[in-house]
PDB file of C-alpha atoms in Angstrom:
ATOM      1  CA  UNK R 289     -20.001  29.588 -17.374  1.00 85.00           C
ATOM      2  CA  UNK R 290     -18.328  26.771 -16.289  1.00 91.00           C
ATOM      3  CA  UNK R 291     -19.951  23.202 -14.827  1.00 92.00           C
ATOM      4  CA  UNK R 292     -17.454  23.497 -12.119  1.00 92.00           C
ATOM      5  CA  UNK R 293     -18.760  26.872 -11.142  1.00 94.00           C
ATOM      6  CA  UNK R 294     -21.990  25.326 -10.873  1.00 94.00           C
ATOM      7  CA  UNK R 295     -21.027  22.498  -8.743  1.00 93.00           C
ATOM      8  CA  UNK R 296     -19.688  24.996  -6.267  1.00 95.00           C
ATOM      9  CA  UNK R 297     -22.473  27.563  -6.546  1.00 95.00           C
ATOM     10  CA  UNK R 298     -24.547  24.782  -5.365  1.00 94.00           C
ATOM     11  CA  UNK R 299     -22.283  23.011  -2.651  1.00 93.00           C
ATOM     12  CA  UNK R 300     -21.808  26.817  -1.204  1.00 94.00           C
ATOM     13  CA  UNK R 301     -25.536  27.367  -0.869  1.00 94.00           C
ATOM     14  CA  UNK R 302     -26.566  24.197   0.213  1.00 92.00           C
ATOM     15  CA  UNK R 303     -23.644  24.538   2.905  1.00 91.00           C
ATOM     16  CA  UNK R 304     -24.152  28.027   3.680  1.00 92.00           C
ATOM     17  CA  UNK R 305     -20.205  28.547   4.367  1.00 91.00           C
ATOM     18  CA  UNK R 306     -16.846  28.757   2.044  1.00 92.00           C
ATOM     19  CA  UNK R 307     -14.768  26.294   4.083  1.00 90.00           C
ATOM     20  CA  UNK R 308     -17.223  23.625   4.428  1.00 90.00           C
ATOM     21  CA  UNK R 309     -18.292  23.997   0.802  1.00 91.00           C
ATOM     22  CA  UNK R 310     -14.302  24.038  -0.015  1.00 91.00           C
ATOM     23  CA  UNK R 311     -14.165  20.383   2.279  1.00 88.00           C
ATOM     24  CA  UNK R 312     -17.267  18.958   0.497  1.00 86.00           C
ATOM     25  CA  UNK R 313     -15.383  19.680  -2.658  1.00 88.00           C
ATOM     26  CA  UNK R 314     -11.914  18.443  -1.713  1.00 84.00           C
ATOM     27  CA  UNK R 315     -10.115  21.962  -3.126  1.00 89.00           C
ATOM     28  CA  UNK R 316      -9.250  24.955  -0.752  1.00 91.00           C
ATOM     29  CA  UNK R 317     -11.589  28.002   0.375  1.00 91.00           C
ATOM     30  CA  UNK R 318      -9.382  30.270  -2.329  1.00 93.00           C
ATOM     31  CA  UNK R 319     -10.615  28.359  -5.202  1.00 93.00           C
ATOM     32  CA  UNK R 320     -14.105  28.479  -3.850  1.00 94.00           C
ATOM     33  CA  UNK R 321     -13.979  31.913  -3.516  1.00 94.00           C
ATOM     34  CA  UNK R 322     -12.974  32.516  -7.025  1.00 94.00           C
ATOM     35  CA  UNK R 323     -15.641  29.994  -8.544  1.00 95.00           C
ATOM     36  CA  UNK R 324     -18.484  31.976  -6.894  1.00 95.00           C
ATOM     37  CA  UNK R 325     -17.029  35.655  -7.640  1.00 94.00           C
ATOM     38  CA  UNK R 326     -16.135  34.363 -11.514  1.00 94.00           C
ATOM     39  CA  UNK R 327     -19.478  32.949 -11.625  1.00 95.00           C
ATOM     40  CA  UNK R 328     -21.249  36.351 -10.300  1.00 94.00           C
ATOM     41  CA  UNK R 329     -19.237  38.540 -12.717  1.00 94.00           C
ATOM     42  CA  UNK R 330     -20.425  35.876 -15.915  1.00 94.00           C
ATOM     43  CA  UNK R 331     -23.985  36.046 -14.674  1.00 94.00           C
ATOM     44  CA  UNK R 332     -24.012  39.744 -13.573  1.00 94.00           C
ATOM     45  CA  UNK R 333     -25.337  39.334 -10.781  1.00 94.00           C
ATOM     46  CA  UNK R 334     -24.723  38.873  -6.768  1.00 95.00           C
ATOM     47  CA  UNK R 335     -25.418  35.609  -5.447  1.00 95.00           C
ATOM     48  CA  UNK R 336     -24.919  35.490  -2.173  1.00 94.00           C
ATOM     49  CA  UNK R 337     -24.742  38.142   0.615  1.00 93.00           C
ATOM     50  CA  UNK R 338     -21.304  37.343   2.512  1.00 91.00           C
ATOM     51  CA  UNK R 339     -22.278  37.939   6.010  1.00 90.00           C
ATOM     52  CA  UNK R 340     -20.188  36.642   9.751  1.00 87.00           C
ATOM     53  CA  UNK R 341     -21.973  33.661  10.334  1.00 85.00           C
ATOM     54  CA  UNK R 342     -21.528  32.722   6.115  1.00 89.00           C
ATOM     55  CA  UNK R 343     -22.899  32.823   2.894  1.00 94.00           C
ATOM     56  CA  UNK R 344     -26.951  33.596   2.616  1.00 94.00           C
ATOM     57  CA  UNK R 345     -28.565  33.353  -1.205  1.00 95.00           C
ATOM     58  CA  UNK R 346     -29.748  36.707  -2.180  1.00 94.00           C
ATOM     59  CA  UNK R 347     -32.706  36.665  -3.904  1.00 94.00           C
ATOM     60  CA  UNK R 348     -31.647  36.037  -7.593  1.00 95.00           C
ATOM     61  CA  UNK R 349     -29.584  33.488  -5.833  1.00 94.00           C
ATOM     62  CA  UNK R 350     -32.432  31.889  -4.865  1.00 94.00           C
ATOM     63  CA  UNK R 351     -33.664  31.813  -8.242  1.00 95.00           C
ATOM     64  CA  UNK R 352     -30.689  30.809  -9.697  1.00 95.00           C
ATOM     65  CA  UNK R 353     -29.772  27.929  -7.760  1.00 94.00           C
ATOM     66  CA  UNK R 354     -32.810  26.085  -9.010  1.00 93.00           C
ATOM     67  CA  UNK R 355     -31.246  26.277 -12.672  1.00 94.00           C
ATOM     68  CA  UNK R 356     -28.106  25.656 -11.662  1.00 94.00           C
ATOM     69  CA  UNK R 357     -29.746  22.532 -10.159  1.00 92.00           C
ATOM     70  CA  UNK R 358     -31.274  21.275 -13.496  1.00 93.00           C
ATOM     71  CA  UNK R 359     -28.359  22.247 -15.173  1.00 94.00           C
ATOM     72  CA  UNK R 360     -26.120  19.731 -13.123  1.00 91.00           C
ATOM     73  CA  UNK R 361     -29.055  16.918 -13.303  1.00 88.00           C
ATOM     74  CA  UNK R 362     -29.130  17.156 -16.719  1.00 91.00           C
ATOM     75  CA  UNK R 363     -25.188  16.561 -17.317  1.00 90.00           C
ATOM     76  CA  UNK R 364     -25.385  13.830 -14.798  1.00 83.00           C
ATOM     77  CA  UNK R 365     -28.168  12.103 -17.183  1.00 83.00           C
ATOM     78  CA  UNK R 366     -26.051  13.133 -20.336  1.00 86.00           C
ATOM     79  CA  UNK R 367     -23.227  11.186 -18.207  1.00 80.00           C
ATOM     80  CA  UNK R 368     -25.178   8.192 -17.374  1.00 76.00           C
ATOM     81  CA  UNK R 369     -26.463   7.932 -21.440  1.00 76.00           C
ATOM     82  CA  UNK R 370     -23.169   7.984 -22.446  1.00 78.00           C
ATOM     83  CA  UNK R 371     -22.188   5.341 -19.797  1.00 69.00           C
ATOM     84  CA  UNK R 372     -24.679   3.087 -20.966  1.00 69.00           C
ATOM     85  CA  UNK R 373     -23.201   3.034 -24.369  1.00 63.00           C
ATOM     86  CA  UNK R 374     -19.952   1.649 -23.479  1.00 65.00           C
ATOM     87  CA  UNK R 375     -19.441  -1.475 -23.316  1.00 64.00           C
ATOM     88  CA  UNK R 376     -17.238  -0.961 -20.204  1.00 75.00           C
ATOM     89  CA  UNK R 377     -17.912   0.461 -16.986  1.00 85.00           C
ATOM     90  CA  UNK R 378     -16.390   3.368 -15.890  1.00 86.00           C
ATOM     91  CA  UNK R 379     -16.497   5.856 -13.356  1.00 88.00           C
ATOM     92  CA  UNK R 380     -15.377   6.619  -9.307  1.00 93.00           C
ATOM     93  CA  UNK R 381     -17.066   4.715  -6.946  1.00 96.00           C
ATOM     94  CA  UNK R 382     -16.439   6.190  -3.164  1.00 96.00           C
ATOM     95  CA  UNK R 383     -17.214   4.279  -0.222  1.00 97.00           C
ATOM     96  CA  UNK R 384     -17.676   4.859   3.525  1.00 96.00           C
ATOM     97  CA  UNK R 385     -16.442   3.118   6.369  1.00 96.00           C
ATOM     98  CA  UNK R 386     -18.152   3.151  10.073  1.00 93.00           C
ATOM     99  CA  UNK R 387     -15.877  -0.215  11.487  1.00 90.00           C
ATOM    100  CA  UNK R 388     -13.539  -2.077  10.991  1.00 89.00           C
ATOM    101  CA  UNK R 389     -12.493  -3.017   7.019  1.00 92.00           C
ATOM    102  CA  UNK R 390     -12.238  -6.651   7.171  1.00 90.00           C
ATOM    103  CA  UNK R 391     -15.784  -6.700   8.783  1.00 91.00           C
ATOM    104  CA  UNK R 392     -16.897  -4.744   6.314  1.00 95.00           C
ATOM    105  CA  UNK R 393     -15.517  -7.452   4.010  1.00 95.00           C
ATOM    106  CA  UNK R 394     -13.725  -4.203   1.777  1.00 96.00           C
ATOM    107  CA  UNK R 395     -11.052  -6.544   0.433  1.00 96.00           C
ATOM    108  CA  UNK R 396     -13.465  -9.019  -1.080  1.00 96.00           C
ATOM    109  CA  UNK R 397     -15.377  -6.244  -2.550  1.00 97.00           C
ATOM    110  CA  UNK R 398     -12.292  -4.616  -3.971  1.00 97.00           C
ATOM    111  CA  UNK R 399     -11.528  -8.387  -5.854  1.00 96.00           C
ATOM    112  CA  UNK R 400     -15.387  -8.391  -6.732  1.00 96.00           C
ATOM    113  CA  UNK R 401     -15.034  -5.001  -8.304  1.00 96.00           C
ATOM    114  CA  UNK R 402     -12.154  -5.628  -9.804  1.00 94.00           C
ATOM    115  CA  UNK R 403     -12.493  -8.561 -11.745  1.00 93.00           C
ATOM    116  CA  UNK R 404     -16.051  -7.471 -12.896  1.00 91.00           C
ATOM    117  CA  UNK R 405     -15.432  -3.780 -13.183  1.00 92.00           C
ATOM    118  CA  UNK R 406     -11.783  -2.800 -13.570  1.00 91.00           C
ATOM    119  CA  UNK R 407     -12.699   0.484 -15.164  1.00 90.00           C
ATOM    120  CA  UNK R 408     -14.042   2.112 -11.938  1.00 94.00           C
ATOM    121  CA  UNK R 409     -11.970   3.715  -9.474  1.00 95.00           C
ATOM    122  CA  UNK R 410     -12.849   2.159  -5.781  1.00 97.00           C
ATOM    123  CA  UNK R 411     -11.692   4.675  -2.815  1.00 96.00           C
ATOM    124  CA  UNK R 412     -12.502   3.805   0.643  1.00 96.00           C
ATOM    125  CA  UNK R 413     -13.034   6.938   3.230  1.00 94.00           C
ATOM    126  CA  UNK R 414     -12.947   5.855   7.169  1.00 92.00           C
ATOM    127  CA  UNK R 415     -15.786   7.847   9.293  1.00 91.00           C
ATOM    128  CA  UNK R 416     -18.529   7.131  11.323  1.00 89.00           C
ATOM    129  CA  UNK R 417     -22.329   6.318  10.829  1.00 92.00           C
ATOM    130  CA  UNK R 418     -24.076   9.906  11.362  1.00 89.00           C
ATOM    131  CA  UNK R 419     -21.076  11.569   9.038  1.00 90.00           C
ATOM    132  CA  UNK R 420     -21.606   8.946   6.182  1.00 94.00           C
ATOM    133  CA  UNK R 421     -25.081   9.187   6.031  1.00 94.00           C
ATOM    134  CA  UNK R 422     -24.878  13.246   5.348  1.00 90.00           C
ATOM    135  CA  UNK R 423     -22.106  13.081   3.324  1.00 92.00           C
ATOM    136  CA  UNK R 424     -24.584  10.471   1.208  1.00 94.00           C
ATOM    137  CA  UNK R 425     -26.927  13.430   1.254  1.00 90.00           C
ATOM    138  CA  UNK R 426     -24.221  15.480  -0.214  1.00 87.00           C
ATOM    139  CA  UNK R 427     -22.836  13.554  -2.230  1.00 89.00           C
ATOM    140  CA  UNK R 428     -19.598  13.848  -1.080  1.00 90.00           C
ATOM    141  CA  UNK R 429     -19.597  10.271  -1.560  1.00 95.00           C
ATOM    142  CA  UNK R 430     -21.659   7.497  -3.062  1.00 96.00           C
ATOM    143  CA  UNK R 431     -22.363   5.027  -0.780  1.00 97.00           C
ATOM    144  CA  UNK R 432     -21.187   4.040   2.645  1.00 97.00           C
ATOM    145  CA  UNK R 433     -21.910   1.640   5.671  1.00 97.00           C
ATOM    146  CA  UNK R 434     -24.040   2.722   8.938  1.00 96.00           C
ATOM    147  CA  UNK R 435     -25.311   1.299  11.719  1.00 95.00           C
ATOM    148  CA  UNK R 436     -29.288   1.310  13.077  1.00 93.00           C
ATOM    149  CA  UNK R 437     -31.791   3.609  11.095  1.00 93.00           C
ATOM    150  CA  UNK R 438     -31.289   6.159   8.809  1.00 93.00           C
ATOM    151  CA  UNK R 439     -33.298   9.195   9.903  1.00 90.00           C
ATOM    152  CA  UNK R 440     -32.941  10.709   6.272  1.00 92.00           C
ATOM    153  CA  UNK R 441     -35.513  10.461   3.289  1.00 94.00           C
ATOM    154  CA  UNK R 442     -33.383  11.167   0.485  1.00 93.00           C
ATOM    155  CA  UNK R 443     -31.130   7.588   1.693  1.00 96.00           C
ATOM    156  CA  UNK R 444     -32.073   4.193   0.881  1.00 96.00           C
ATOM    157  CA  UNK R 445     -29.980   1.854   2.865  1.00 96.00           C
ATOM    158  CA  UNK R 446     -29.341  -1.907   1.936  1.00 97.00           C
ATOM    159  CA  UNK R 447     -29.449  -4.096   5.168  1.00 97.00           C
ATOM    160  CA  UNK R 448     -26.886  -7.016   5.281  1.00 96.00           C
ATOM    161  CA  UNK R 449     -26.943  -8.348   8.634  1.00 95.00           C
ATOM    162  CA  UNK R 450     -27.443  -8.039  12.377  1.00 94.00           C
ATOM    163  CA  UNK R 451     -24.321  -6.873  14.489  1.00 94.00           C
ATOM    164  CA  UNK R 452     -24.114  -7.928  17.369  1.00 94.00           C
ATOM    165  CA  UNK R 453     -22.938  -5.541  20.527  1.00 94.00           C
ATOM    166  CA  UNK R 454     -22.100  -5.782  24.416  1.00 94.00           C
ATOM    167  CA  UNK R 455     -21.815  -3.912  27.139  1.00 94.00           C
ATOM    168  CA  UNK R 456     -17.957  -4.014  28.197  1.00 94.00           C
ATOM    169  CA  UNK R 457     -15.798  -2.067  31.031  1.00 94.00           C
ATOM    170  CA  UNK R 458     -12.313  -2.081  32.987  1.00 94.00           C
ATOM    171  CA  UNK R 459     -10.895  -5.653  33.393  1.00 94.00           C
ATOM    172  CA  UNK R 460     -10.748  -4.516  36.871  1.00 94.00           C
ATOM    173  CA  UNK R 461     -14.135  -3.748  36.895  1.00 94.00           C
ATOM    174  CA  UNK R 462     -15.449  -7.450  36.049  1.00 94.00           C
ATOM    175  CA  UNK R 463     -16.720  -8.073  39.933  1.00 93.00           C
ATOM    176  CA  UNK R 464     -18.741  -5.276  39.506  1.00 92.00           C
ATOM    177  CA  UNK R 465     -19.972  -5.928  35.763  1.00 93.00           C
ATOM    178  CA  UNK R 466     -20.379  -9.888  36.424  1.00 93.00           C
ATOM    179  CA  UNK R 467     -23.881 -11.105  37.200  1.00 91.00           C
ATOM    180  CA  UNK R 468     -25.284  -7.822  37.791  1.00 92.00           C
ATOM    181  CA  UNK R 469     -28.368  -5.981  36.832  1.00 89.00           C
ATOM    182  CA  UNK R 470     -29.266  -2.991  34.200  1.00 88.00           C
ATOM    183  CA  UNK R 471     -29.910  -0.932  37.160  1.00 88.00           C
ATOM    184  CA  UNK R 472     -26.325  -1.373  38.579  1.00 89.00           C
ATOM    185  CA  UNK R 473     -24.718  -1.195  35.057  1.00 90.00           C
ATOM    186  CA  UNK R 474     -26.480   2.450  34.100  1.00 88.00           C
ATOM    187  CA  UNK R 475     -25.610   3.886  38.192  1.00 88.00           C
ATOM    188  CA  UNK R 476     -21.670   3.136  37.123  1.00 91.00           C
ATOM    189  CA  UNK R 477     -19.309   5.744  35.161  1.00 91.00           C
ATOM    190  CA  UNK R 478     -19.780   5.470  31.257  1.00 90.00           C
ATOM    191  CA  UNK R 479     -17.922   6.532  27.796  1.00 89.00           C
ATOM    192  CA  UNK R 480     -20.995   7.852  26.247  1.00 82.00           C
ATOM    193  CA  UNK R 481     -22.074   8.717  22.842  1.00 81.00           C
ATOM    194  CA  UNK R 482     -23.265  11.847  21.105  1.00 80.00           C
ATOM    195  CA  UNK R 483     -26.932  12.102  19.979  1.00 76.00           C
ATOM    196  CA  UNK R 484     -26.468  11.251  16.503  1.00 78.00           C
ATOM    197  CA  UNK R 485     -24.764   7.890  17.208  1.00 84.00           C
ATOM    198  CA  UNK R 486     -26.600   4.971  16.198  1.00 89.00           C
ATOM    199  CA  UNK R 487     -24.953   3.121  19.306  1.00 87.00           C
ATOM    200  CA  UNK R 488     -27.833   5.439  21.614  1.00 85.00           C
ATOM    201  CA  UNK R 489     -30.910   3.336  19.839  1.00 88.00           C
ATOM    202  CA  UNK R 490     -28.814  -0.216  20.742  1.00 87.00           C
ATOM    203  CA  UNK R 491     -29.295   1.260  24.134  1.00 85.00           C
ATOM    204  CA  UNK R 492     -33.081   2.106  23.783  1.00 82.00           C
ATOM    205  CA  UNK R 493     -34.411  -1.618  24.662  1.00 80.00           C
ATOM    206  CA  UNK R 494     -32.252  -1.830  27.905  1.00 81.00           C
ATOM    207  CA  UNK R 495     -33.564   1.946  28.903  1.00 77.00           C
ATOM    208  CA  UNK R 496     -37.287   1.763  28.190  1.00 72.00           C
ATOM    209  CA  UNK R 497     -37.100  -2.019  30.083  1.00 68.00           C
ATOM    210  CA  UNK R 498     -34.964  -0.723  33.098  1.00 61.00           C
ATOM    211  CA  UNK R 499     -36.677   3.089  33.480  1.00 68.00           C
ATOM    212  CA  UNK R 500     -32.738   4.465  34.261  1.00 72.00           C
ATOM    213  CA  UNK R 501     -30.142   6.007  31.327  1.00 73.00           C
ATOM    214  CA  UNK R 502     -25.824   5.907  32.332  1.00 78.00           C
ATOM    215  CA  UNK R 503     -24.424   9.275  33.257  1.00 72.00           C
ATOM    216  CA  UNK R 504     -21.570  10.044  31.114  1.00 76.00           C
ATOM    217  CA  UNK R 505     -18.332  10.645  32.120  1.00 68.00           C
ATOM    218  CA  UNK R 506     -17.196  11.859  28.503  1.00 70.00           C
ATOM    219  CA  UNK R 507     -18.435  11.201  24.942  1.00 76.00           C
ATOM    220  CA  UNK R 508     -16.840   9.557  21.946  1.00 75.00           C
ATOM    221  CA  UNK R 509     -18.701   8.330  18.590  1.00 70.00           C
ATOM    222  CA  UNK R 510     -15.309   6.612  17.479  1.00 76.00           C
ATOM    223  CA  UNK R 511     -15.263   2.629  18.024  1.00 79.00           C
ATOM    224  CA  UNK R 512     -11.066   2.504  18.682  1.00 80.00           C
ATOM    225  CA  UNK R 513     -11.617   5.970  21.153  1.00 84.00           C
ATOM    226  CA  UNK R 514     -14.665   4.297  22.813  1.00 86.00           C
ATOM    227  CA  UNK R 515     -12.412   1.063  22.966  1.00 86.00           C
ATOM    228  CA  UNK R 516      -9.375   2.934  24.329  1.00 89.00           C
ATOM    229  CA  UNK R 517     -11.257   4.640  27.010  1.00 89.00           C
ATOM    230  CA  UNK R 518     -12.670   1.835  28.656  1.00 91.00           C
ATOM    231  CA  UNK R 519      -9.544  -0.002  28.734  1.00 91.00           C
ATOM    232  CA  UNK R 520      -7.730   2.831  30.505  1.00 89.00           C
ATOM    233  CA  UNK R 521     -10.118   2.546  33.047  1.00 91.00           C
ATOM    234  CA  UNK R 522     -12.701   6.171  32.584  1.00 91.00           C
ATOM    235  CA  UNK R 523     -16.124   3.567  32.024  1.00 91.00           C
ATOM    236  CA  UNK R 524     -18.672   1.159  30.608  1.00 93.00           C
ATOM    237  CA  UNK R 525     -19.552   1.277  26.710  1.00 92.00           C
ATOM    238  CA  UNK R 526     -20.977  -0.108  24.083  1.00 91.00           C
ATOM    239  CA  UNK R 527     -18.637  -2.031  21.700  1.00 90.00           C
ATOM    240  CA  UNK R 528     -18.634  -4.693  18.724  1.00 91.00           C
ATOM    241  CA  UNK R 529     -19.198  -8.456  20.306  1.00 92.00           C
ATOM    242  CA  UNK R 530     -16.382 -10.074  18.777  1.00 90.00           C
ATOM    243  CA  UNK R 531     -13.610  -7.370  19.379  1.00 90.00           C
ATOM    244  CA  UNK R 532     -14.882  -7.183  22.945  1.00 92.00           C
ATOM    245  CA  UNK R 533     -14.578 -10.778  23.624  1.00 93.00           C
ATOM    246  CA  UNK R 534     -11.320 -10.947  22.436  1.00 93.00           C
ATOM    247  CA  UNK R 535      -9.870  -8.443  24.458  1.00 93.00           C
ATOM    248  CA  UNK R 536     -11.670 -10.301  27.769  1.00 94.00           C
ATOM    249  CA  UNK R 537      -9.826 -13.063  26.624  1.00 94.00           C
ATOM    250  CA  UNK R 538      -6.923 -10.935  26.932  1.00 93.00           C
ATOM    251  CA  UNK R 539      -7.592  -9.567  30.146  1.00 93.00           C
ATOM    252  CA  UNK R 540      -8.148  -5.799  28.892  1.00 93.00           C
ATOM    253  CA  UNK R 541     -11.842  -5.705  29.361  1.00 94.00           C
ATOM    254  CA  UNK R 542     -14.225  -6.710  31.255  1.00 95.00           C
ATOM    255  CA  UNK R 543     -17.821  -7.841  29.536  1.00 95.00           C
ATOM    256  CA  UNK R 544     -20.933  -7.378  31.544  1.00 95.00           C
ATOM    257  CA  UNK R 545     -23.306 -11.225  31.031  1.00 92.00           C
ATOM    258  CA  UNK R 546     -26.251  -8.935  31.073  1.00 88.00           C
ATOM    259  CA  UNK R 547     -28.490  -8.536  27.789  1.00 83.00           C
ATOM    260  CA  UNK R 548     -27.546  -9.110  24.220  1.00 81.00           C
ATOM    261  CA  UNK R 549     -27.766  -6.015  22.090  1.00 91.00           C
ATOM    262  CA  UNK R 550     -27.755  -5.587  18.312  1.00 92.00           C
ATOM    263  CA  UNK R 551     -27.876  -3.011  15.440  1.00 94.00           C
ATOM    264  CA  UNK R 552     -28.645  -2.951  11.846  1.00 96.00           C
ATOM    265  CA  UNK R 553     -25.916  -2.780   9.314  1.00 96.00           C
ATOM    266  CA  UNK R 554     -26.761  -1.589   6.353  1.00 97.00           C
ATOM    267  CA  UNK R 555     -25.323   0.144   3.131  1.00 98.00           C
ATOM    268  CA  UNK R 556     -26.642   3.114   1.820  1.00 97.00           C
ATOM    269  CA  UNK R 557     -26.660   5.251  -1.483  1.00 97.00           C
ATOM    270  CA  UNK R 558     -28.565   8.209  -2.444  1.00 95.00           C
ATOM    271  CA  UNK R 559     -32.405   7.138  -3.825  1.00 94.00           C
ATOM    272  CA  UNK R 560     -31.992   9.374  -6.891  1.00 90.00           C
ATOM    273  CA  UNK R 561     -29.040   7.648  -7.686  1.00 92.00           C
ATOM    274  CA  UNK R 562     -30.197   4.405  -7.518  1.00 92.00           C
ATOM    275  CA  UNK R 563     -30.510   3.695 -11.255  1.00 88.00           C
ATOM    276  CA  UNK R 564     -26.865   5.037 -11.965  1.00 89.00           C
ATOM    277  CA  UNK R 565     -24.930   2.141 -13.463  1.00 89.00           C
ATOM    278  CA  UNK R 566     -21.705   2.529 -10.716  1.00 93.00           C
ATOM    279  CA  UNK R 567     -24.349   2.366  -7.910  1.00 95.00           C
ATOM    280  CA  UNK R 568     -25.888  -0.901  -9.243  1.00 93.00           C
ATOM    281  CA  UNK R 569     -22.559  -2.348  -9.689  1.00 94.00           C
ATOM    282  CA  UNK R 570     -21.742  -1.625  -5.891  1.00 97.00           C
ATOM    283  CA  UNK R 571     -25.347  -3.073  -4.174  1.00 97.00           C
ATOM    284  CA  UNK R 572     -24.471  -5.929  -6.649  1.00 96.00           C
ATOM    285  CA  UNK R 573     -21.016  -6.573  -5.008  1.00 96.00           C
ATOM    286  CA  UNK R 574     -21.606  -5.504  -2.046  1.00 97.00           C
ATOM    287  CA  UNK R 575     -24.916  -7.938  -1.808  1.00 96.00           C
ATOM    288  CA  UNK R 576     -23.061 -11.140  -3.394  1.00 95.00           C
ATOM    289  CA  UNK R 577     -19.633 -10.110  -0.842  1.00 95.00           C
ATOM    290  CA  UNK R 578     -22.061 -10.081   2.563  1.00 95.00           C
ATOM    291  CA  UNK R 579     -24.209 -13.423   1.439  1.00 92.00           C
ATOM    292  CA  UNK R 580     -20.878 -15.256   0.479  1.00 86.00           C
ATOM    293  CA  UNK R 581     -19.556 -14.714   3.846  1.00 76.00           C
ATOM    294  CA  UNK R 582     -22.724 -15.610   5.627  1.00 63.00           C
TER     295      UNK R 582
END
């Protein structure tokens, strides 16, 4: 038995599918595959039933997982001693990105890191808010960035400022964004966001206040998309302040003088890791990066 094995034994049940399990784990479904069936042969036993929709624990599977469970705990706290007694810090430190790098001041960090910690390995991953914070859960990565609340128990989050957000449209569409009211901004076309996008409870003040929520005229959770879209001309959206004024100033968007809206940005890290010496490090840097730049 293998500590790999049990690393995918649990990322297959907790996923419920090969190829996700296989993406969670950065190798391919094949060497999933073998894990589980090398794993079931050492333990004699079946762990999963394979079935169309994916992989349900059996019953000893069940069982077993929980084991598995302490088994990996336990090697992570083994890992943690033993990282205590060096003098240097080591380890992989991977990182989430929901905007923009250089407002998410990654270069500073990377010096701050650096220079205090050479011994860990920084990697940043671009996604978006919703996808960070379950990959946190997953631990598919070890922190990350997100915008508004986090919806999830198991996440601490560590806030570092306001961002601010406006409504923005078509350049040609500034007579009818200019001066006008909620009302008339919600009746017009919008790029829209799924459910899970934190840019939906930016919107919440403006919808409660004005009784009316914009029709959609196609969704995006991606800030270049959303950005794209409503310079070609398909609708409203929401979009960063600064990057919006910019491209006014340009005379690719439009952005409506109505209400100021704002969001949360915070970093967050999985609660039971929170005592884990690579963790500390980052909510260190990340803390002293964000309060340096004001």
């Amino acid at each position: 038995m293998e500590i790999y094995q049990l690393k995918t034994f649990v990322a297959v049940a907790e996923e419920a599918h090969l190829t996700r399990a296989a993406e969670r784990l950065n190798t391919s479904q094949p060497a999933v595959s073998a894990h589980i069936k090398a794993l079931e042969e050492t333990l004699g036993t079946a762990l999963f039933h394979r079935t169309p929709k994916g992989m349900v624990l059996t019953d000893e599977g069940k069982v077993l997982k929980a084991s598995a469970e302490a088994i990996l705990e336990a090697t992570r706290a083994m890992e943690l001693q033993a990282q205590k007694l060096r003098r240097e810090l080591t380890g992989d430190l991977r990182i989430g990105l929901n905007s923009d790098p250089s407002g998410l001041k990654v270069a500073p960090f990377a010096t701050w890191l650096k220079n205090r910690h050479p011994g860990v390995h920084l990697s940043y991953h671009q996604s978006i808010s919703g996808k960070i914070l379950l990959d946190l859960k997953a631990g598919v990565i070890d922190g990350g960035f997100y915008y508004g609340s986090c919806p999830h128990h198991e996440i601490s989050g560590l806030f570092l400022k306001e961002i601010d957000l406006v409504i923005a449209g078509p350049a040609a569409w500034a007579d009818r964004i200019k001066g006008v009211s909620w009302h008339a901004i919600a009746s017009l076309p919008w790029v829209g966001f799924p459910p899970h996008c934190p840019y939906n409870e930016a919107l919440t003040p403006l919808m409660q206040h004005g009784g009316i929520r914009p029709g959609t005229a196609m969704l995006s959770d991606n800030e270049s998309t959303i950005s794209t879209m409503v310079q070609s001309g398909i609708g409203l959206s929401i979009m960063l302040r600064d990057e919006a004024l910019k491209a006014e100033e340009s005379g690719t968007l439009a952005v409506w003088d109505g209400e100021d809206l704002t969001l949360p940005l915070s970093f967050g890290y999985a609660k039971k890791r929170k005592n884990e010496p690579v963790i500390q490090a980052a909510l260190e840097g990340i803390a002293e990066v964000f309060r340096k730049s004001g």
